[in-house]
Each structure stands twice: as C-alpha cells, then as structure tokens.
PDB file of C-alpha atoms in Angstrom:
ATOM      1  CA  UNK A   1     229.366-128.414  69.991  1.00 44.00           C
ATOM      2  CA  UNK A   2     225.502-126.460  69.726  1.00 45.00           C
ATOM      3  CA  UNK A   3     227.879-122.848  69.829  1.00 46.00           C
ATOM      4  CA  UNK A   4     229.625-123.997  66.792  1.00 40.00           C
ATOM      5  CA  UNK A   5     226.508-125.229  64.923  1.00 41.00           C
ATOM      6  CA  UNK A   6     224.811-121.868  66.185  1.00 42.00           C
ATOM      7  CA  UNK A   7     227.547-119.552  65.343  1.00 42.00           C
ATOM      8  CA  UNK A   8     228.159-121.961  61.600  1.00 40.00           C
ATOM      9  CA  UNK A   9     224.014-121.492  61.044  1.00 41.00           C
ATOM     10  CA  UNK A  10     223.856-117.701  61.692  1.00 43.00           C
ATOM     11  CA  UNK A  11     227.298-117.293  59.729  1.00 41.00           C
ATOM     12  CA  UNK A  12     226.561-119.176  56.259  1.00 42.00           C
ATOM     13  CA  UNK A  13     222.503-118.755  56.408  1.00 40.00           C
ATOM     14  CA  UNK A  14     222.792-115.051  55.808  1.00 39.00           C
ATOM     15  CA  UNK A  15     225.634-114.953  53.154  1.00 38.00           C
ATOM     16  CA  UNK A  16     223.679-117.865  51.520  1.00 38.00           C
ATOM     17  CA  UNK A  17     220.739-115.459  51.550  1.00 37.00           C
ATOM     18  CA  UNK A  18     223.334-112.504  50.637  1.00 35.00           C
ATOM     19  CA  UNK A  19     224.532-114.494  47.381  1.00 34.00           C
ATOM     20  CA  UNK A  20     220.717-115.339  45.531  1.00 31.00           C
ATOM     21  CA  UNK A  21     219.763-111.681  46.313  1.00 30.00           C
ATOM     22  CA  UNK A  22     222.865-109.191  45.389  1.00 27.00           C
ATOM     23  CA  UNK A  23     222.503-106.250  44.251  1.00 28.00           C
ATOM     24  CA  UNK A  24     219.510-105.094  46.458  1.00 31.00           C
ATOM     25  CA  UNK A  25     219.529-107.206  49.298  1.00 32.00           C
ATOM     26  CA  UNK A  26     217.461-106.354  52.463  1.00 38.00           C
ATOM     27  CA  UNK A  27     217.903-108.982  55.742  1.00 37.00           C
ATOM     28  CA  UNK A  28     213.811-108.686  56.207  1.00 39.00           C
ATOM     29  CA  UNK A  29     211.464-106.954  58.299  1.00 39.00           C
ATOM     30  CA  UNK A  30     211.576-106.135  62.231  1.00 41.00           C
ATOM     31  CA  UNK A  31     208.750-104.982  63.851  1.00 45.00           C
ATOM     32  CA  UNK A  32     210.019-102.150  66.497  1.00 44.00           C
ATOM     33  CA  UNK A  33     207.354-101.412  68.472  1.00 44.00           C
ATOM     34  CA  UNK A  34     205.026-100.333  66.064  1.00 42.00           C
ATOM     35  CA  UNK A  35     207.261 -99.244  63.748  1.00 41.00           C
ATOM     36  CA  UNK A  36     208.663-101.177  61.108  1.00 39.00           C
ATOM     37  CA  UNK A  37     212.414-100.949  60.620  1.00 42.00           C
ATOM     38  CA  UNK A  38     214.376-102.744  56.995  1.00 42.00           C
ATOM     39  CA  UNK A  39     218.077-103.439  57.681  1.00 42.00           C
ATOM     40  CA  UNK A  40     220.138-103.930  54.253  1.00 45.00           C
ATOM     41  CA  UNK A  41     223.755-104.650  54.439  1.00 50.00           C
ATOM     42  CA  UNK A  42     226.179-102.566  52.731  1.00 42.00           C
ATOM     43  CA  UNK A  43     227.415-105.271  50.166  1.00 47.00           C
ATOM     44  CA  UNK A  44     225.582-104.908  47.416  1.00 48.00           C
ATOM     45  CA  UNK A  45     227.530-101.646  47.182  1.00 56.00           C
ATOM     46  CA  UNK A  46     229.970-103.444  45.275  1.00 80.00           C
ATOM     47  CA  UNK A  47     232.182-105.121  48.637  1.00 87.00           C
ATOM     48  CA  UNK A  48     231.570-108.522  47.202  1.00 86.00           C
ATOM     49  CA  UNK A  49     233.333-107.902  43.896  1.00 91.00           C
ATOM     50  CA  UNK A  50     236.295-106.939  45.782  1.00 93.00           C
ATOM     51  CA  UNK A  51     239.434-108.138  46.846  1.00 92.00           C
ATOM     52  CA  UNK A  52     243.015-107.973  48.404  1.00 93.00           C
ATOM     53  CA  UNK A  53     243.939-104.847  49.815  1.00 95.00           C
ATOM     54  CA  UNK A  54     240.911-102.944  48.086  1.00 95.00           C
ATOM     55  CA  UNK A  55     238.751-104.821  49.995  1.00 96.00           C
ATOM     56  CA  UNK A  56     239.921-104.710  53.210  1.00 97.00           C
ATOM     57  CA  UNK A  57     240.269-101.131  52.964  1.00 97.00           C
ATOM     58  CA  UNK A  58     236.575-101.055  51.988  1.00 96.00           C
ATOM     59  CA  UNK A  59     235.282-104.120  54.520  1.00 97.00           C
ATOM     60  CA  UNK A  60     236.826-101.850  57.219  1.00 98.00           C
ATOM     61  CA  UNK A  61     235.106 -98.333  56.149  1.00 97.00           C
ATOM     62  CA  UNK A  62     232.071 -99.651  56.104  1.00 96.00           C
ATOM     63  CA  UNK A  63     232.327-101.561  58.942  1.00 97.00           C
ATOM     64  CA  UNK A  64     233.291 -98.475  60.766  1.00 98.00           C
ATOM     65  CA  UNK A  65     230.076 -96.625  60.146  1.00 97.00           C
ATOM     66  CA  UNK A  66     228.556 -99.978  60.886  1.00 97.00           C
ATOM     67  CA  UNK A  67     229.996 -99.606  64.469  1.00 98.00           C
ATOM     68  CA  UNK A  68     229.239 -96.059  64.512  1.00 97.00           C
ATOM     69  CA  UNK A  69     225.689 -96.770  64.240  1.00 97.00           C
ATOM     70  CA  UNK A  70     225.220 -99.015  66.950  1.00 97.00           C
ATOM     71  CA  UNK A  71     226.857 -96.763  69.513  1.00 97.00           C
ATOM     72  CA  UNK A  72     224.777 -93.619  68.799  1.00 97.00           C
ATOM     73  CA  UNK A  73     221.341 -96.088  68.520  1.00 97.00           C
ATOM     74  CA  UNK A  74     222.858 -96.895  71.627  1.00 97.00           C
ATOM     75  CA  UNK A  75     223.748 -93.384  73.134  1.00 96.00           C
ATOM     76  CA  UNK A  76     220.061 -92.331  71.975  1.00 95.00           C
ATOM     77  CA  UNK A  77     218.107 -94.266  74.020  1.00 95.00           C
ATOM     78  CA  UNK A  78     220.670 -94.857  77.228  1.00 93.00           C
ATOM     79  CA  UNK A  79     218.669 -92.953  79.568  1.00 93.00           C
ATOM     80  CA  UNK A  80     215.498 -94.437  78.586  1.00 94.00           C
ATOM     81  CA  UNK A  81     216.417 -98.331  79.180  1.00 96.00           C
ATOM     82  CA  UNK A  82     214.921 -99.499  82.383  1.00 96.00           C
ATOM     83  CA  UNK A  83     215.896-103.399  82.329  1.00 97.00           C
ATOM     84  CA  UNK A  84     218.814-104.274  84.008  1.00 97.00           C
ATOM     85  CA  UNK A  85     220.165-106.069  81.494  1.00 97.00           C
ATOM     86  CA  UNK A  86     219.532-104.160  78.151  1.00 98.00           C
ATOM     87  CA  UNK A  87     221.359-100.851  80.120  1.00 97.00           C
ATOM     88  CA  UNK A  88     224.647-103.991  80.463  1.00 97.00           C
ATOM     89  CA  UNK A  89     223.987-104.608  76.515  1.00 97.00           C
ATOM     90  CA  UNK A  90     223.792-100.778  75.417  1.00 97.00           C
ATOM     91  CA  UNK A  91     227.092 -99.908  77.891  1.00 96.00           C
ATOM     92  CA  UNK A  92     229.147-103.175  76.192  1.00 96.00           C
ATOM     93  CA  UNK A  93     227.977-101.851  72.895  1.00 97.00           C
ATOM     94  CA  UNK A  94     229.500 -98.390  73.530  1.00 97.00           C
ATOM     95  CA  UNK A  95     232.309 -99.946  75.221  1.00 97.00           C
ATOM     96  CA  UNK A  96     233.716-102.456  72.379  1.00 96.00           C
ATOM     97  CA  UNK A  97     232.761-100.903  69.047  1.00 97.00           C
ATOM     98  CA  UNK A  98     234.091 -97.499  69.672  1.00 98.00           C
ATOM     99  CA  UNK A  99     237.352 -99.805  70.652  1.00 97.00           C
ATOM    100  CA  UNK A 100     236.774-101.581  67.513  1.00 97.00           C
ATOM    101  CA  UNK A 101     236.472 -98.330  65.899  1.00 98.00           C
ATOM    102  CA  UNK A 102     239.926 -97.123  67.082  1.00 98.00           C
ATOM    103  CA  UNK A 103     241.330-100.472  65.805  1.00 97.00           C
ATOM    104  CA  UNK A 104     240.132-100.120  62.227  1.00 98.00           C
ATOM    105  CA  UNK A 105     241.078 -96.778  62.097  1.00 97.00           C
ATOM    106  CA  UNK A 106     244.631 -97.137  62.836  1.00 98.00           C
ATOM    107  CA  UNK A 107     244.607-100.316  60.087  1.00 98.00           C
ATOM    108  CA  UNK A 108     243.132 -97.956  57.672  1.00 97.00           C
ATOM    109  CA  UNK A 109     246.356 -96.101  58.127  1.00 96.00           C
ATOM    110  CA  UNK A 110     248.264 -98.610  56.682  1.00 95.00           C
ATOM    111  CA  UNK A 111     246.056 -99.243  53.774  1.00 96.00           C
ATOM    112  CA  UNK A 112     245.457 -95.545  52.347  1.00 95.00           C
ATOM    113  CA  UNK A 113     242.730 -94.030  55.007  1.00 96.00           C
ATOM    114  CA  UNK A 114     238.940 -94.410  54.767  1.00 95.00           C
ATOM    115  CA  UNK A 115     237.372 -95.066  51.665  1.00 93.00           C
ATOM    116  CA  UNK A 116     234.379 -92.271  51.770  1.00 92.00           C
ATOM    117  CA  UNK A 117     232.867 -93.627  49.068  1.00 89.00           C
ATOM    118  CA  UNK A 118     231.209 -96.920  50.406  1.00 91.00           C
ATOM    119  CA  UNK A 119     230.162 -95.122  53.712  1.00 92.00           C
ATOM    120  CA  UNK A 120     227.947 -92.860  52.051  1.00 88.00           C
ATOM    121  CA  UNK A 121     224.387 -95.896  51.626  1.00 86.00           C
ATOM    122  CA  UNK A 122     225.781 -97.790  55.695  1.00 91.00           C
ATOM    123  CA  UNK A 123     225.694 -93.729  56.733  1.00 92.00           C
ATOM    124  CA  UNK A 124     221.937 -93.253  55.423  1.00 90.00           C
ATOM    125  CA  UNK A 125     220.854 -96.899  56.592  1.00 90.00           C
ATOM    126  CA  UNK A 126     222.599 -96.168  60.159  1.00 94.00           C
ATOM    127  CA  UNK A 127     220.859 -92.850  60.204  1.00 92.00           C
ATOM    128  CA  UNK A 128     217.240 -94.605  59.117  1.00 92.00           C
ATOM    129  CA  UNK A 129     217.730 -96.998  62.049  1.00 93.00           C
ATOM    130  CA  UNK A 130     218.745 -95.041  64.640  1.00 93.00           C
ATOM    131  CA  UNK A 131     215.069 -92.921  63.222  1.00 92.00           C
ATOM    132  CA  UNK A 132     212.763 -95.490  63.747  1.00 92.00           C
ATOM    133  CA  UNK A 133     214.544 -96.353  67.502  1.00 93.00           C
ATOM    134  CA  UNK A 134     213.822 -93.066  68.976  1.00 90.00           C
ATOM    135  CA  UNK A 135     210.445 -93.258  67.316  1.00 92.00           C
ATOM    136  CA  UNK A 136     209.689 -96.538  69.347  1.00 93.00           C
ATOM    137  CA  UNK A 137     207.395 -96.277  72.475  1.00 93.00           C
ATOM    138  CA  UNK A 138     209.571 -98.970  74.455  1.00 96.00           C
ATOM    139  CA  UNK A 139     213.161 -97.923  74.384  1.00 96.00           C
ATOM    140  CA  UNK A 140     214.605-101.679  75.776  1.00 97.00           C
ATOM    141  CA  UNK A 141     212.222-103.508  72.874  1.00 97.00           C
ATOM    142  CA  UNK A 142     213.117-101.085  70.327  1.00 97.00           C
ATOM    143  CA  UNK A 143     216.594-101.281  70.855  1.00 97.00           C
ATOM    144  CA  UNK A 144     216.999-105.026  71.224  1.00 97.00           C
ATOM    145  CA  UNK A 145     214.715-105.623  67.790  1.00 96.00           C
ATOM    146  CA  UNK A 146     216.815-102.868  66.323  1.00 96.00           C
ATOM    147  CA  UNK A 147     219.887-105.284  67.497  1.00 97.00           C
ATOM    148  CA  UNK A 148     218.757-108.073  66.020  1.00 97.00           C
ATOM    149  CA  UNK A 149     218.842-106.656  62.267  1.00 96.00           C
ATOM    150  CA  UNK A 150     221.827-104.769  62.502  1.00 96.00           C
ATOM    151  CA  UNK A 151     224.197-107.666  64.085  1.00 97.00           C
ATOM    152  CA  UNK A 152     222.835-109.840  61.711  1.00 97.00           C
ATOM    153  CA  UNK A 153     224.584-107.192  58.168  1.00 94.00           C
ATOM    154  CA  UNK A 154     227.626-107.165  61.051  1.00 96.00           C
ATOM    155  CA  UNK A 155     227.793-111.123  60.723  1.00 96.00           C
ATOM    156  CA  UNK A 156     227.411-111.015  56.943  1.00 95.00           C
ATOM    157  CA  UNK A 157     229.837-108.365  56.494  1.00 96.00           C
ATOM    158  CA  UNK A 158     232.500-110.465  58.522  1.00 97.00           C
ATOM    159  CA  UNK A 159     231.640-114.094  56.819  1.00 96.00           C
ATOM    160  CA  UNK A 160     232.400-112.249  53.056  1.00 96.00           C
ATOM    161  CA  UNK A 161     235.670-111.028  55.142  1.00 97.00           C
ATOM    162  CA  UNK A 162     236.152-114.444  56.314  1.00 96.00           C
ATOM    163  CA  UNK A 163     236.262-115.687  52.818  1.00 95.00           C
ATOM    164  CA  UNK A 164     237.896-112.689  51.224  1.00 96.00           C
ATOM    165  CA  UNK A 165     240.140-110.715  53.705  1.00 97.00           C
ATOM    166  CA  UNK A 166     243.994-111.221  52.515  1.00 96.00           C
ATOM    167  CA  UNK A 167     244.730-108.969  56.157  1.00 97.00           C
ATOM    168  CA  UNK A 168     245.049-111.247  59.325  1.00 97.00           C
ATOM    169  CA  UNK A 169     244.162-108.139  61.497  1.00 98.00           C
ATOM    170  CA  UNK A 170     240.791-108.277  59.163  1.00 98.00           C
ATOM    171  CA  UNK A 171     240.366-111.688  59.674  1.00 98.00           C
ATOM    172  CA  UNK A 172     240.827-111.467  63.348  1.00 98.00           C
ATOM    173  CA  UNK A 173     238.140-109.000  63.841  1.00 98.00           C
ATOM    174  CA  UNK A 174     235.832-110.728  61.141  1.00 98.00           C
ATOM    175  CA  UNK A 175     236.134-113.732  63.368  1.00 98.00           C
ATOM    176  CA  UNK A 176     235.290-112.056  66.898  1.00 97.00           C
ATOM    177  CA  UNK A 177     232.699-110.037  65.233  1.00 97.00           C
ATOM    178  CA  UNK A 178     230.562-113.325  64.376  1.00 98.00           C
ATOM    179  CA  UNK A 179     231.611-115.118  67.707  1.00 97.00           C
ATOM    180  CA  UNK A 180     230.474-112.085  69.763  1.00 97.00           C
ATOM    181  CA  UNK A 181     227.559-111.037  67.956  1.00 97.00           C
ATOM    182  CA  UNK A 182     226.229-114.378  67.226  1.00 98.00           C
ATOM    183  CA  UNK A 183     226.044-114.474  70.891  1.00 98.00           C
ATOM    184  CA  UNK A 184     224.716-111.303  71.775  1.00 98.00           C
ATOM    185  CA  UNK A 185     221.612-112.184  68.996  1.00 98.00           C
ATOM    186  CA  UNK A 186     221.025-115.544  70.659  1.00 98.00           C
ATOM    187  CA  UNK A 187     220.650-113.671  74.094  1.00 98.00           C
ATOM    188  CA  UNK A 188     218.791-110.859  73.078  1.00 98.00           C
ATOM    189  CA  UNK A 189     215.975-113.548  71.521  1.00 98.00           C
ATOM    190  CA  UNK A 190     216.255-115.350  75.143  1.00 98.00           C
ATOM    191  CA  UNK A 191     215.085-111.444  75.995  1.00 98.00           C
ATOM    192  CA  UNK A 192     212.508-110.733  73.953  1.00 98.00           C
ATOM    193  CA  UNK A 193     210.674-114.600  74.298  1.00 98.00           C
ATOM    194  CA  UNK A 194     210.480-113.938  77.842  1.00 97.00           C
ATOM    195  CA  UNK A 195     208.794-110.778  77.539  1.00 95.00           C
ATOM    196  CA  UNK A 196     206.125-112.047  74.991  1.00 95.00           C
ATOM    197  CA  UNK A 197     207.282-109.892  71.957  1.00 92.00           C
TER     198      UNK A 197
END
C-alpha cells in the first residue's frame, strides 16, 4: 500500500504541476555540487495537445532522446564514480535504458518512424544536463542529483502517456517507467539523505 501511495504521489503531483504551468514548464532547480541544473520537460513542445498515433509517435521520439540523455550522463561519469551502489545504478541505467531505446525504435517503425521535429528541444535539454554533470566536482553526488529531475520528467511524460496513448505497447512502457523510476528516485533520495546532502 505504501508503494502504491508513493507511485500515485509521484505520478500525479508532477502532472498536476505540469497542467498548471504549461507552456514553458520547469521542474525546478537542483543544486549539483555548486552548479545549478534546471530541468523542464518537453511536454510544453506540444505533446500534451496530441492524441492517437501522433501522440504515440511523438512520445516515443521524445522518450528515446530522454533515455539517451540518461545513458550519456551515466557514461560521462562511469569511470569517476566511487560509491559501489552508484556504480550499480550507473550500469543499470545504461543497460535498461539502452534496451528500451531499442524497443522504442522498433515500435516507431510501425508508427511512421522517428519524429525529429519534436526531438530538438529534448536534445538541448539533455546536453545541458550532461554539461552540468561534467562540471560537478563529485561525480557520485552529481549523477544522483541530476537523475532526480531527469526521472521526474520521465514520470511526467509517462503519466501523460497513460492518459492519452492508444498503443498497448506504449501504455506498458509508460507504466514500467513510472514504477521503476519512482523506485529509483526513492532510493536516490535515501542515498543523499544518508550522506547529509
């Protein structure tokens, strides 16, 4: 029951925030080893206005870039992280999100291919996050603090997909993203709290 309440809170709260602040949504600011990281979501690029096949195509196209951003962030610090748990998380992020990228690319083949027009804003956002992470003096803390808003925006997009998708594959992926990334966010916060961050 506690896990359900956590998932419900994490999935609905950002979405309610998204609906109040679109367009130009921003997930707030994360302090990252002295740096500041602003992370919005690309829902304000029009994803929330789409439906049917057009929604599914845009959602998958954007989520591919979003996932690739997490992979790139993890690879950027892979050789610098020291904490054993953070190393595990880094490897898991790379493995799981690369697998999901492959699935999404395959599904997009049946939906008209990648929609590059919706990917531009997300590409810029991911590059900015990687730049901030690379500038962090503490790779372990930098990755974990960077992944919190990154995962939060994935949950926002996945919550929208659960409301709007007409593709059972996309619905399943959205559900899995919310479940797994909410659990990871919980674990990341616990890790930061234990270290006094």
